[in-house]
Amino acid sequence: MYLNIYTGVHALWTGVCQAAMQHYPAAWGHYDVCKSQVYSDEGLTWDYMACQPEAADMTQYLKVTLDPPNITCGDPPETYCALENPYMCNNECDASTEELAHPPELMFDIEGRNPTTFWQSTSWKKYPKALLVNITLSWNKTIELTDDIVLTFESGRPEQMVLEKSLDYGRTWQPYQFYATDCLDAFTMEPKTVQDLTQHTLLDIICTEEYSRGYVWKYDKTVRFEIKDRFALFAGPRLHNMASLYGQLDTTKNLRDFFTITDLRVRLLRPATGATMVDENNLSRYFYAISDIKVQGRCKCNLHANSCVYDKEKLSCECEHNTTGPDCGRCKRNYQGRAWSAGSYLPIPKGTANICDPSINFIGNCECFGHSNRCSYIELLNTVICVSCKHNTRGQHCQLCKLGYYRNASAELDDENVCIECNCNPFGSVSDRCNGTGFCICKEGTTGPKCQECLPGYLWDDGCKSRVCDNELLRCQNGGVCVNNVRCNCPSAYTGLLCEKPRCESELGGCGGPDSGQAPLTPPSTSGLLMLLMLGSALLTEASCWPAVL
């Protein structure tokens, strides 16, 4: 009897211990509780812990897209032959008949039925043109992978395939792994397996021939991307040392990003051919068919939520720790007492919550260097900024000078005189702004720190104007008088900048006209002409008296 009681008590105690161990195992935590009430010296209070949603089958939340869109078989109806037996050609695909249709949704339905359901592509009827298919799985949410990605092919596994990931909702893509019967020939990569990886090469992108054998095995239909084998490089073969893995995930961003996705893309590049030459007379043997895709993971909530809801075809975290956003990636309004930070897995088993503190902690201490005591939270930017900066300052923390002021190099940031007015001359400067040393931007002909002086050749007159004349080098000509160095006062008969032009040159009659100010040209008199004729006749007579020279 006592033995039975002992045995019962022992079993009960063991069960309680096992339940406790299952909730918080000694080696690692489940992180399924975000907070719990505890008693302290101040009474009942909250104890906050890092938390995350349970892992789940993520294929029930995805959207699948095929490229090209018309790659699914059945429109028009087709008949297919078995890869292993080219004479067995009794398989039909007809999109208009439910029993014979093979739409993409059948890659994600519940298996176990007989016959197996699967998606199927059109046949390789355009050979030798490549039969290329992209299958894109989109979650519109950041998720973290927790188990192997497994594709089950109803036909032979493809001879060439690439698995890709996106972290920005499909805008950019990076390869996860290459698959081929001959990695060197297909991708110019040495063949490797996940067993070849180490802690230092875990992030390497490899090509494997392990899942692309050319011959057909009845139960050899899966293609994997090994997540757990990569976890085991840190956590041990049976994943007993998860503390080591969590420590790496906490401190190595690239490692955590490696297991984080928003989208997956399967690129099918060459279908199975049965390790033989392509039979061009029976191309209906070659196609892709996938019966199941498994993606196990959880919503990424930055360790600030233990549940994720699917509403209106969208996943979102139910955030705790005063956080908000699809990934709990920022602090809630009025909880910006300190900068947002993701939770931490360490120390095991509860981790660190890194909750967002109430903004009341910021009142009177806004980190504004004493130039303001008011702050405002900009939710879009997840940023706290100072409001109504004084002492001619501006900026998020009142750490900059207003326009028209510059930093006093001899004053500290919290000094009321940290900003000095530029005092640019309004006539000589382009604007009232100056550079960091107080020098203003000057107009043409102006110089000096505040643009208050003129360059040589310029004269100050509410700004620097070009010097026109003086009594030394730029003298006014033809009796002109220099007035204030800016113009020549010319006599009535002259004009020009320096009185250098006769005024008649610019008038209608020219310098010979009656109004030109010069004597007109008059024709010679009759007596003058007669005298010229007589002189010419005498010269001719004298020349005729000379003898001819032979």
Coordinates of C-alpha atoms in Angstrom, one line a residue:
M1 CA 0.0 0.0 0.0
Y2 CA 2.7 2.4 1.0
L3 CA 4.6 1.5 -2.2
N4 CA 1.5 2.3 -4.2
I5 CA 1.1 5.7 -2.4
Y6 CA 4.8 6.4 -2.9
T7 CA 4.6 5.4 -6.6
G8 CA 1.5 7.6 -7.0
V9 CA 3.1 10.6 -5.3
H10 CA 6.3 10.0 -7.2
A11 CA 4.4 9.9 -10.5
L12 CA 2.5 13.0 -9.6
W13 CA 5.6 14.9 -8.7
T14 CA 7.4 13.7 -11.8
G15 CA 4.4 14.8 -13.9
V16 CA 4.4 18.2 -12.2
C17 CA 8.2 18.5 -12.8
Q18 CA 7.8 17.4 -16.4
A19 CA 5.1 20.0 -16.9
A20 CA 7.3 22.7 -15.4
M21 CA 10.2 21.5 -17.5
Q22 CA 8.0 21.5 -20.6
H23 CA 7.0 25.1 -19.9
Y24 CA 10.5 26.3 -19.2
P25 CA 13.1 23.6 -20.0
A26 CA 16.4 23.9 -18.3
A27 CA 18.3 24.3 -21.5
W28 CA 16.0 26.9 -23.2
G29 CA 12.8 28.8 -22.9
H30 CA 9.6 28.6 -25.0
Y31 CA 9.1 32.4 -24.6
D32 CA 5.4 32.0 -24.7
V33 CA 4.6 34.4 -21.8
C34 CA 5.1 38.1 -22.2
K35 CA 4.4 39.2 -18.6
S36 CA 3.3 37.8 -15.3
Q37 CA 2.3 39.3 -11.9
V38 CA 4.8 39.0 -9.1
Y39 CA 4.9 40.2 -5.5
S40 CA 7.7 42.7 -4.6
D41 CA 8.4 45.1 -1.8
E42 CA 6.1 47.5 -3.4
G43 CA 3.3 45.0 -3.7
L44 CA 1.8 43.3 -6.8
T45 CA 3.6 44.3 -9.9
W46 CA 4.4 43.0 -13.4
D47 CA 7.4 41.0 -14.4
Y48 CA 8.1 41.4 -18.2
M49 CA 9.7 38.7 -20.3
A50 CA 10.7 38.3 -23.9
C51 CA 8.0 36.4 -25.8
Q52 CA 7.3 35.1 -29.3
P53 CA 4.4 33.3 -31.0
E54 CA 4.3 29.5 -31.3
A55 CA 5.7 28.0 -34.5
A56 CA 3.0 27.1 -37.0
D57 CA 2.4 25.9 -40.5
M58 CA 2.8 29.2 -42.4
T59 CA 1.5 27.9 -45.7
Q60 CA -2.1 28.5 -44.5
Y61 CA -1.4 32.2 -44.5
L62 CA 0.4 32.7 -47.8
K63 CA -0.5 34.0 -51.3
V64 CA 0.9 31.9 -54.2
T65 CA 1.8 33.4 -57.6
L66 CA 3.0 31.5 -60.7
D67 CA 5.1 33.0 -63.5
P68 CA 4.2 32.6 -66.3
P69 CA 0.6 32.8 -65.2
N70 CA -0.6 30.3 -67.8
I71 CA 1.9 27.6 -66.9
T72 CA -0.6 25.4 -65.0
C73 CA -1.8 22.4 -67.1
G74 CA -5.4 21.9 -68.3
D75 CA -6.1 24.8 -70.5
P76 CA -6.3 23.3 -73.1
P77 CA -6.7 19.8 -71.7
E78 CA -3.6 17.6 -72.0
T79 CA -2.7 13.9 -71.7
Y80 CA 0.6 13.1 -69.9
C81 CA 2.9 10.1 -69.9
A82 CA 4.6 8.7 -66.8
L83 CA 8.3 9.6 -66.6
E84 CA 9.4 6.0 -65.7
N85 CA 7.1 4.4 -68.4
P86 CA 6.7 6.4 -71.6
Y87 CA 4.0 4.0 -72.8
M88 CA 1.8 4.8 -69.8
C89 CA 0.0 7.8 -71.1
N90 CA -3.4 7.8 -69.4
N91 CA -2.9 10.8 -67.1
E92 CA -5.2 13.7 -68.0
C93 CA -5.2 17.3 -66.9
D94 CA -8.4 19.4 -67.6
A95 CA -8.9 22.7 -65.8
S96 CA -12.6 22.6 -66.5
T97 CA -13.1 19.3 -64.6
E98 CA -12.5 19.4 -60.9
E99 CA -11.4 15.8 -60.7
L100 CA -8.8 16.3 -63.4
A101 CA -7.6 19.9 -62.6
H102 CA -4.3 20.6 -60.8
P103 CA -4.4 24.2 -59.6
P104 CA -1.7 25.8 -57.5
E105 CA -3.8 25.6 -54.3
L106 CA -3.3 21.8 -54.3
M107 CA 0.3 22.4 -53.2
F108 CA -0.9 23.5 -49.8
D109 CA -4.0 21.3 -49.1
I110 CA -4.1 18.6 -46.4
E111 CA -2.4 15.5 -47.7
G112 CA -3.2 11.9 -46.8
R113 CA -6.0 11.5 -49.3
N114 CA -5.9 8.9 -52.0
P115 CA -5.2 9.7 -54.7
T116 CA -2.7 12.5 -53.9
T117 CA -3.6 16.0 -55.0
F118 CA -1.0 18.1 -56.7
W119 CA -0.3 21.1 -58.9
Q120 CA 1.1 20.3 -62.3
S121 CA 2.6 22.4 -65.1
T122 CA 2.2 22.2 -68.8
S123 CA 4.5 19.7 -70.5
W124 CA 7.8 20.6 -72.1
K125 CA 6.2 20.9 -75.5
K126 CA 8.4 23.8 -76.6
Y127 CA 11.6 21.9 -76.1
P128 CA 14.5 22.7 -76.5
K129 CA 13.3 26.1 -75.1
A130 CA 13.7 25.9 -71.3
L131 CA 10.7 25.1 -69.3
L132 CA 10.9 27.8 -66.6
V133 CA 8.5 28.3 -63.7
N134 CA 8.6 30.7 -60.8
I135 CA 6.5 29.8 -57.8
T136 CA 6.3 32.8 -55.3
L137 CA 5.0 32.4 -51.8
S138 CA 4.2 35.8 -50.2
W139 CA 3.1 36.4 -46.6
N140 CA 3.0 40.3 -46.6
K141 CA 4.6 39.9 -43.2
T142 CA 8.0 39.2 -41.8
I143 CA 8.3 35.6 -40.5
E144 CA 11.1 33.5 -38.9
L145 CA 11.7 30.0 -40.1
T146 CA 11.8 27.3 -37.4
D147 CA 12.0 24.1 -39.4
D148 CA 13.1 22.7 -42.8
I149 CA 11.4 23.9 -46.0
V150 CA 10.2 20.8 -47.7
L151 CA 8.9 20.4 -51.3
T152 CA 7.3 17.1 -52.3
F153 CA 7.2 16.4 -56.0
E154 CA 4.6 14.1 -57.4
S155 CA 6.7 13.5 -60.6
G156 CA 10.5 13.3 -60.6
R157 CA 12.4 16.0 -58.8
P158 CA 13.7 18.8 -61.0
E159 CA 17.2 18.5 -62.4
Q160 CA 17.9 22.2 -61.8
M161 CA 16.2 24.4 -59.2
V162 CA 16.9 27.5 -57.1
L163 CA 15.3 28.4 -53.8
E164 CA 15.3 32.2 -53.2
K165 CA 14.2 34.5 -50.3
S166 CA 13.2 38.1 -50.0
L167 CA 13.3 40.3 -46.9
D168 CA 11.6 43.3 -48.5
Y169 CA 8.3 41.9 -49.8
G170 CA 9.6 40.7 -53.1
R171 CA 11.4 43.9 -54.2
T172 CA 14.8 42.1 -54.1
W173 CA 15.8 38.5 -54.0
Q174 CA 18.8 36.5 -52.6
P175 CA 19.5 32.8 -53.3
Y176 CA 19.0 30.4 -50.4
Q177 CA 20.3 27.2 -52.1
F178 CA 20.9 25.8 -55.6
Y179 CA 19.9 22.3 -56.6
A180 CA 21.2 20.3 -59.6
T181 CA 22.2 16.9 -60.8
D182 CA 25.5 18.5 -61.8
C183 CA 26.3 21.7 -59.9
L184 CA 29.4 22.5 -61.9
D185 CA 27.6 22.2 -65.2
A186 CA 24.4 24.0 -64.1
F187 CA 25.7 26.8 -61.8
T188 CA 29.6 26.5 -61.9
M189 CA 29.5 25.7 -58.2
E190 CA 31.2 22.8 -56.4
P191 CA 28.6 20.4 -55.0
K192 CA 28.2 20.5 -51.2
T193 CA 25.8 19.3 -48.6
V194 CA 24.7 21.0 -45.3
Q195 CA 27.0 18.6 -43.5
D196 CA 29.9 20.5 -45.1
L197 CA 28.9 23.7 -43.3
T198 CA 30.5 25.0 -40.1
Q199 CA 29.6 27.7 -37.7
H200 CA 31.8 30.1 -39.7
T201 CA 30.3 29.1 -43.1
L202 CA 26.7 28.6 -42.0
L203 CA 25.5 31.6 -44.1
D204 CA 27.3 30.3 -47.3
I205 CA 25.0 29.7 -50.3
I206 CA 25.7 26.2 -51.6
C207 CA 24.7 24.0 -54.5
T208 CA 23.6 20.5 -53.6
E209 CA 23.1 17.4 -55.8
E210 CA 21.5 15.5 -52.9
Y211 CA 17.9 16.1 -54.0
S212 CA 18.2 16.0 -57.8
R213 CA 19.0 12.4 -58.6
G214 CA 18.2 11.5 -62.2
Y215 CA 16.5 8.2 -61.4
V216 CA 13.1 7.8 -59.8
W217 CA 12.5 6.3 -56.4
K218 CA 9.0 5.8 -55.2
Y219 CA 9.6 7.4 -51.9
D220 CA 12.4 9.8 -53.0
K221 CA 10.3 12.8 -53.9
T222 CA 11.3 15.5 -51.5
V223 CA 13.6 18.5 -51.8
R224 CA 14.7 20.2 -48.6
F225 CA 16.2 23.4 -47.4
E226 CA 17.7 22.3 -44.1
I227 CA 16.9 24.8 -41.3
K228 CA 17.4 22.5 -38.3
D229 CA 20.7 21.2 -39.5
R230 CA 21.9 24.8 -39.5
F231 CA 20.5 25.3 -36.0
A232 CA 22.4 22.2 -34.9
L233 CA 25.7 23.9 -35.7
F234 CA 25.2 26.0 -32.6
A235 CA 22.6 24.0 -30.6
G236 CA 24.0 20.5 -31.0
P237 CA 22.7 17.5 -32.9
R238 CA 19.5 17.2 -30.9
L239 CA 19.1 20.9 -30.4
H240 CA 19.7 20.5 -26.6
N241 CA 21.8 23.7 -26.3
M242 CA 19.4 26.3 -27.6
A243 CA 21.0 28.9 -25.3
S244 CA 24.0 28.8 -27.6
L245 CA 21.8 29.3 -30.6
Y246 CA 19.8 32.1 -29.0
G247 CA 23.0 33.8 -27.9
Q248 CA 24.2 33.8 -31.5
L249 CA 20.8 35.0 -32.8
D250 CA 20.9 37.9 -30.3
T251 CA 24.3 39.1 -31.2
T252 CA 24.6 38.3 -34.9
K253 CA 22.1 40.2 -37.0
N254 CA 23.1 38.5 -40.3
L255 CA 22.4 35.1 -38.7
R256 CA 18.9 36.1 -37.6
D257 CA 18.2 37.7 -40.9
F258 CA 19.3 34.5 -42.7
F259 CA 16.3 32.7 -41.1
T260 CA 13.9 35.6 -41.7
I261 CA 11.8 36.1 -44.8
T262 CA 8.8 37.9 -46.2
D263 CA 8.6 35.8 -49.4
L264 CA 10.0 32.6 -50.8
R265 CA 10.5 31.8 -54.5
V266 CA 11.0 28.4 -56.1
R267 CA 12.6 28.7 -59.5
L268 CA 12.2 25.5 -61.5
L269 CA 14.7 25.5 -64.3
R270 CA 14.8 22.0 -65.8
P271 CA 12.3 19.1 -65.2
A272 CA 13.3 15.5 -64.4
T273 CA 14.2 13.5 -67.5
G274 CA 14.9 10.2 -65.8
A275 CA 18.7 10.5 -66.3
T276 CA 18.3 9.9 -70.0
M277 CA 18.4 12.0 -73.1
V278 CA 15.2 14.0 -73.8
D279 CA 12.8 12.0 -75.9
E280 CA 11.7 14.6 -78.4
N281 CA 9.0 12.3 -79.7
N282 CA 7.3 12.0 -76.3
L283 CA 7.7 15.5 -74.6
S284 CA 4.5 14.8 -72.6
R285 CA 6.7 12.9 -70.1
Y286 CA 8.5 16.1 -68.9
F287 CA 6.7 18.5 -66.6
Y288 CA 6.7 19.7 -63.0
A289 CA 4.2 18.4 -60.4
I290 CA 4.3 19.4 -56.7
S291 CA 2.0 17.7 -54.2
D292 CA 3.0 19.5 -51.0
I293 CA 5.1 22.5 -49.7
K294 CA 5.8 22.8 -46.0
V295 CA 7.0 26.0 -44.4
Q296 CA 7.2 26.0 -40.6
G297 CA 7.8 29.3 -38.9
R298 CA 6.4 32.1 -36.7
C299 CA 5.5 35.7 -37.1
K300 CA 8.5 37.9 -36.3
C301 CA 7.4 40.2 -33.4
N302 CA 10.8 41.2 -32.2
L303 CA 10.1 39.2 -28.9
H304 CA 7.3 41.6 -28.0
A305 CA 4.3 39.4 -28.7
N306 CA 3.3 35.8 -28.0
S307 CA 0.5 35.6 -30.6
C308 CA -0.1 36.6 -34.2
V309 CA -3.5 37.0 -35.7
Y310 CA -4.7 36.6 -39.3
D311 CA -7.4 39.1 -40.1
K312 CA -8.5 40.4 -43.5
E313 CA -5.9 38.2 -45.2
K314 CA -3.1 39.8 -43.3
L315 CA -0.9 38.6 -40.4
S316 CA 0.0 41.0 -37.6
C317 CA 1.5 40.6 -34.1
E318 CA -0.6 41.2 -31.0
C319 CA 2.0 43.4 -29.4
E320 CA 2.9 43.7 -25.7
H321 CA 5.5 45.7 -23.8
N322 CA 3.9 49.0 -25.0
T323 CA 4.9 48.3 -28.6
T324 CA 3.0 48.6 -31.8
G325 CA 3.3 47.9 -35.6
P326 CA 3.0 44.8 -37.7
D327 CA 6.3 43.5 -36.2
C328 CA 6.0 45.4 -32.9
G329 CA 8.8 47.5 -34.3
R330 CA 8.1 50.8 -32.5
C331 CA 6.9 52.2 -29.2
K332 CA 3.2 53.1 -28.8
R333 CA 2.2 56.7 -28.6
N334 CA 3.0 58.2 -25.2
Y335 CA 5.4 55.4 -24.5
Q336 CA 8.6 56.9 -25.9
G337 CA 10.4 57.2 -22.6
R338 CA 13.3 55.5 -24.2
A339 CA 14.3 54.4 -27.7
W340 CA 12.6 51.2 -29.0
S341 CA 14.6 48.0 -28.8
A342 CA 13.9 44.4 -29.8
G343 CA 13.6 41.9 -26.9
S344 CA 16.4 39.6 -26.1
Y345 CA 16.5 35.8 -25.7
L346 CA 19.1 36.2 -22.9
P347 CA 19.3 35.4 -20.1
I348 CA 17.7 32.0 -20.5
P349 CA 14.9 31.1 -19.8
K350 CA 13.0 34.4 -19.6
G351 CA 15.1 36.7 -21.7
T352 CA 14.9 40.5 -21.6
A353 CA 11.7 42.3 -22.6
N354 CA 13.1 45.8 -23.3
I355 CA 9.7 47.4 -22.8
C356 CA 8.8 50.9 -23.9
D357 CA 8.6 53.3 -21.0
P358 CA 5.9 55.9 -20.6
S359 CA 6.7 59.3 -22.1
I360 CA 6.0 61.0 -18.7
N361 CA 9.6 60.2 -17.9
F362 CA 10.7 62.7 -20.6
I363 CA 8.8 65.7 -19.2
G364 CA 11.3 68.2 -18.0
N365 CA 14.1 66.1 -19.5
C366 CA 13.6 66.1 -23.2
E367 CA 17.3 65.9 -24.1
C368 CA 17.1 69.4 -25.6
F369 CA 20.3 70.7 -24.0
G370 CA 18.2 73.1 -21.8
H371 CA 16.7 75.0 -24.8
S372 CA 13.3 73.4 -24.4
N373 CA 11.3 71.3 -21.9
R374 CA 8.7 70.0 -24.3
C375 CA 8.9 66.9 -26.5
S376 CA 6.7 65.4 -29.2
Y377 CA 6.6 61.9 -30.6
I378 CA 6.4 61.4 -34.3
E379 CA 4.8 58.0 -34.8
L380 CA 5.7 57.7 -38.5
L381 CA 9.4 58.1 -37.7
N382 CA 9.3 56.5 -34.2
T383 CA 11.2 59.5 -33.0
V384 CA 11.0 62.0 -30.1
I385 CA 11.7 65.6 -31.1
C386 CA 12.1 68.8 -29.0
V387 CA 9.3 71.4 -29.4
S388 CA 9.7 75.2 -29.3
C389 CA 13.5 75.4 -29.1
K390 CA 14.7 78.7 -27.5
H391 CA 18.0 80.6 -27.7
N392 CA 17.9 80.7 -31.5
T393 CA 18.3 76.9 -31.7
R394 CA 16.5 74.2 -33.7
G395 CA 16.7 70.5 -34.5
Q396 CA 15.6 67.2 -33.0
H397 CA 17.4 68.0 -29.8
C398 CA 17.8 71.8 -30.2
Q399 CA 21.4 71.0 -31.2
L400 CA 21.4 73.2 -34.3
C401 CA 21.3 77.0 -34.8
K402 CA 18.3 78.7 -36.5
L403 CA 18.8 80.0 -40.0
G404 CA 20.6 83.4 -39.7
Y405 CA 22.7 82.1 -36.8
Y406 CA 25.9 80.2 -36.4
R407 CA 27.5 78.0 -33.7
N408 CA 29.5 79.8 -31.1
A409 CA 32.6 77.6 -31.0
S410 CA 33.6 78.7 -27.5
A411 CA 30.2 77.8 -26.0
E412 CA 28.8 74.4 -24.9
L413 CA 25.6 73.0 -26.5
D414 CA 23.7 73.8 -23.3
D415 CA 24.8 77.5 -23.2
E416 CA 22.2 80.1 -23.9
N417 CA 24.6 81.9 -26.1
V418 CA 25.5 78.9 -28.2
C419 CA 24.1 80.5 -31.4
I420 CA 25.3 83.9 -32.6
E421 CA 23.5 86.0 -35.2
C422 CA 25.1 86.2 -38.6
N423 CA 24.5 89.9 -39.0
C424 CA 25.0 89.8 -42.7
N425 CA 24.9 93.3 -44.4
P426 CA 21.5 93.4 -46.0
F427 CA 22.8 95.3 -49.0
G428 CA 26.0 93.4 -49.6
S429 CA 25.0 89.8 -48.8
V430 CA 22.9 87.3 -50.8
S431 CA 20.8 86.4 -47.7
D432 CA 20.9 86.6 -44.0
R433 CA 22.5 83.2 -43.6
C434 CA 26.2 82.5 -43.0
N435 CA 28.4 79.4 -42.8
G436 CA 29.6 77.7 -39.6
T437 CA 32.3 80.3 -39.0
G438 CA 30.0 83.3 -39.4
F439 CA 31.0 84.3 -43.0
C440 CA 28.1 85.6 -45.1
I441 CA 27.6 84.9 -48.9
C442 CA 28.4 88.2 -50.7
K443 CA 27.0 89.7 -53.8
E444 CA 29.3 90.6 -56.8
G445 CA 31.9 93.2 -55.9
T446 CA 31.3 92.9 -52.2
T447 CA 33.7 91.3 -49.6
G448 CA 34.3 91.0 -45.9
P449 CA 33.0 88.6 -43.2
K450 CA 29.6 90.4 -43.2
C451 CA 29.7 91.6 -46.9
Q452 CA 30.2 95.2 -45.7
E453 CA 33.2 96.1 -47.9
C454 CA 33.8 96.6 -51.7
L455 CA 36.4 95.0 -53.9
P456 CA 38.8 97.3 -55.9
G457 CA 36.9 98.9 -58.8
Y458 CA 33.7 99.0 -56.8
L459 CA 32.1 101.8 -54.9
W460 CA 29.8 101.5 -51.8
D461 CA 26.3 102.9 -52.4
D462 CA 23.8 100.7 -50.5
G463 CA 25.8 97.8 -51.8
C464 CA 28.9 97.8 -54.0
K465 CA 28.4 99.3 -57.4
S466 CA 31.1 99.3 -60.2
R467 CA 33.4 102.5 -60.1
V468 CA 32.9 104.5 -63.3
C469 CA 35.3 107.4 -63.0
D470 CA 37.8 109.1 -60.7
N471 CA 40.4 111.8 -60.9
E472 CA 43.4 109.4 -61.4
L473 CA 43.0 106.5 -63.8
L474 CA 39.4 106.7 -65.0
R475 CA 39.4 110.4 -65.9
C476 CA 36.4 111.9 -67.7
Q477 CA 37.5 113.1 -71.2
N478 CA 36.8 116.2 -73.3
G479 CA 36.2 118.4 -70.3
G480 CA 33.8 116.1 -68.5
V481 CA 33.5 116.2 -64.7
C482 CA 33.4 113.0 -62.5
V483 CA 30.4 113.0 -60.1
N484 CA 30.7 110.8 -57.0
N485 CA 32.8 108.3 -59.0
V486 CA 29.7 106.8 -60.6
R487 CA 29.2 109.0 -63.7
C488 CA 30.8 111.7 -65.9
N489 CA 29.0 115.0 -66.4
C490 CA 29.8 115.6 -70.1
P491 CA 29.8 118.9 -72.1
S492 CA 26.8 119.2 -74.5
A493 CA 28.8 118.1 -77.5
Y494 CA 30.0 114.8 -76.0
T495 CA 28.5 111.7 -74.6
G496 CA 29.6 108.2 -73.4
L497 CA 30.6 106.6 -70.1
L498 CA 33.7 108.9 -70.0
C499 CA 32.5 111.6 -72.4
E500 CA 34.7 109.9 -75.1
K501 CA 32.1 110.1 -78.0
P502 CA 31.1 113.2 -79.9
R503 CA 27.3 113.5 -79.5
C504 CA 26.9 114.0 -83.3
E505 CA 27.8 110.4 -84.0
S506 CA 24.5 109.3 -82.5
E507 CA 22.4 111.9 -84.3
L508 CA 20.4 111.5 -87.5
G509 CA 22.5 113.8 -89.7
G510 CA 25.8 112.6 -88.5
C511 CA 28.7 115.0 -87.7
G512 CA 28.2 117.0 -91.0
G513 CA 24.6 118.0 -90.4
P514 CA 23.4 121.5 -89.5
D515 CA 22.8 120.4 -85.9
S516 CA 26.0 118.6 -85.4
G517 CA 27.9 121.4 -83.8
Q518 CA 30.6 121.3 -86.6
A519 CA 31.1 123.6 -89.6
P520 CA 29.5 122.1 -92.8
L521 CA 31.6 121.4 -95.9
T522 CA 31.0 124.1 -98.6
P523 CA 31.7 123.7 -102.3
P524 CA 34.6 125.8 -103.9
S525 CA 33.8 129.2 -105.6
T526 CA 33.8 129.8 -109.4
S527 CA 37.0 131.9 -109.3
G528 CA 38.8 129.2 -107.5
L529 CA 37.9 126.6 -110.1
L530 CA 39.1 129.0 -112.9
M531 CA 42.5 129.4 -111.1
L532 CA 42.9 125.6 -111.0
L533 CA 42.1 125.2 -114.7
M534 CA 44.7 127.9 -115.7
L535 CA 47.4 126.2 -113.5
G536 CA 46.7 122.8 -115.1
S537 CA 46.9 124.3 -118.7
A538 CA 50.3 125.9 -117.9
L539 CA 51.7 122.6 -116.7
L540 CA 50.7 120.8 -119.8
T541 CA 52.2 123.5 -122.1
E542 CA 55.5 123.3 -120.3
A543 CA 55.6 119.5 -120.6
S544 CA 55.2 119.7 -124.4
C545 CA 58.4 121.8 -124.9
W546 CA 60.6 118.9 -123.9
P547 CA 62.1 116.8 -126.7
A548 CA 60.9 113.2 -127.1
V549 CA 63.1 110.7 -125.6
L550 CA 63.7 107.7 -127.8

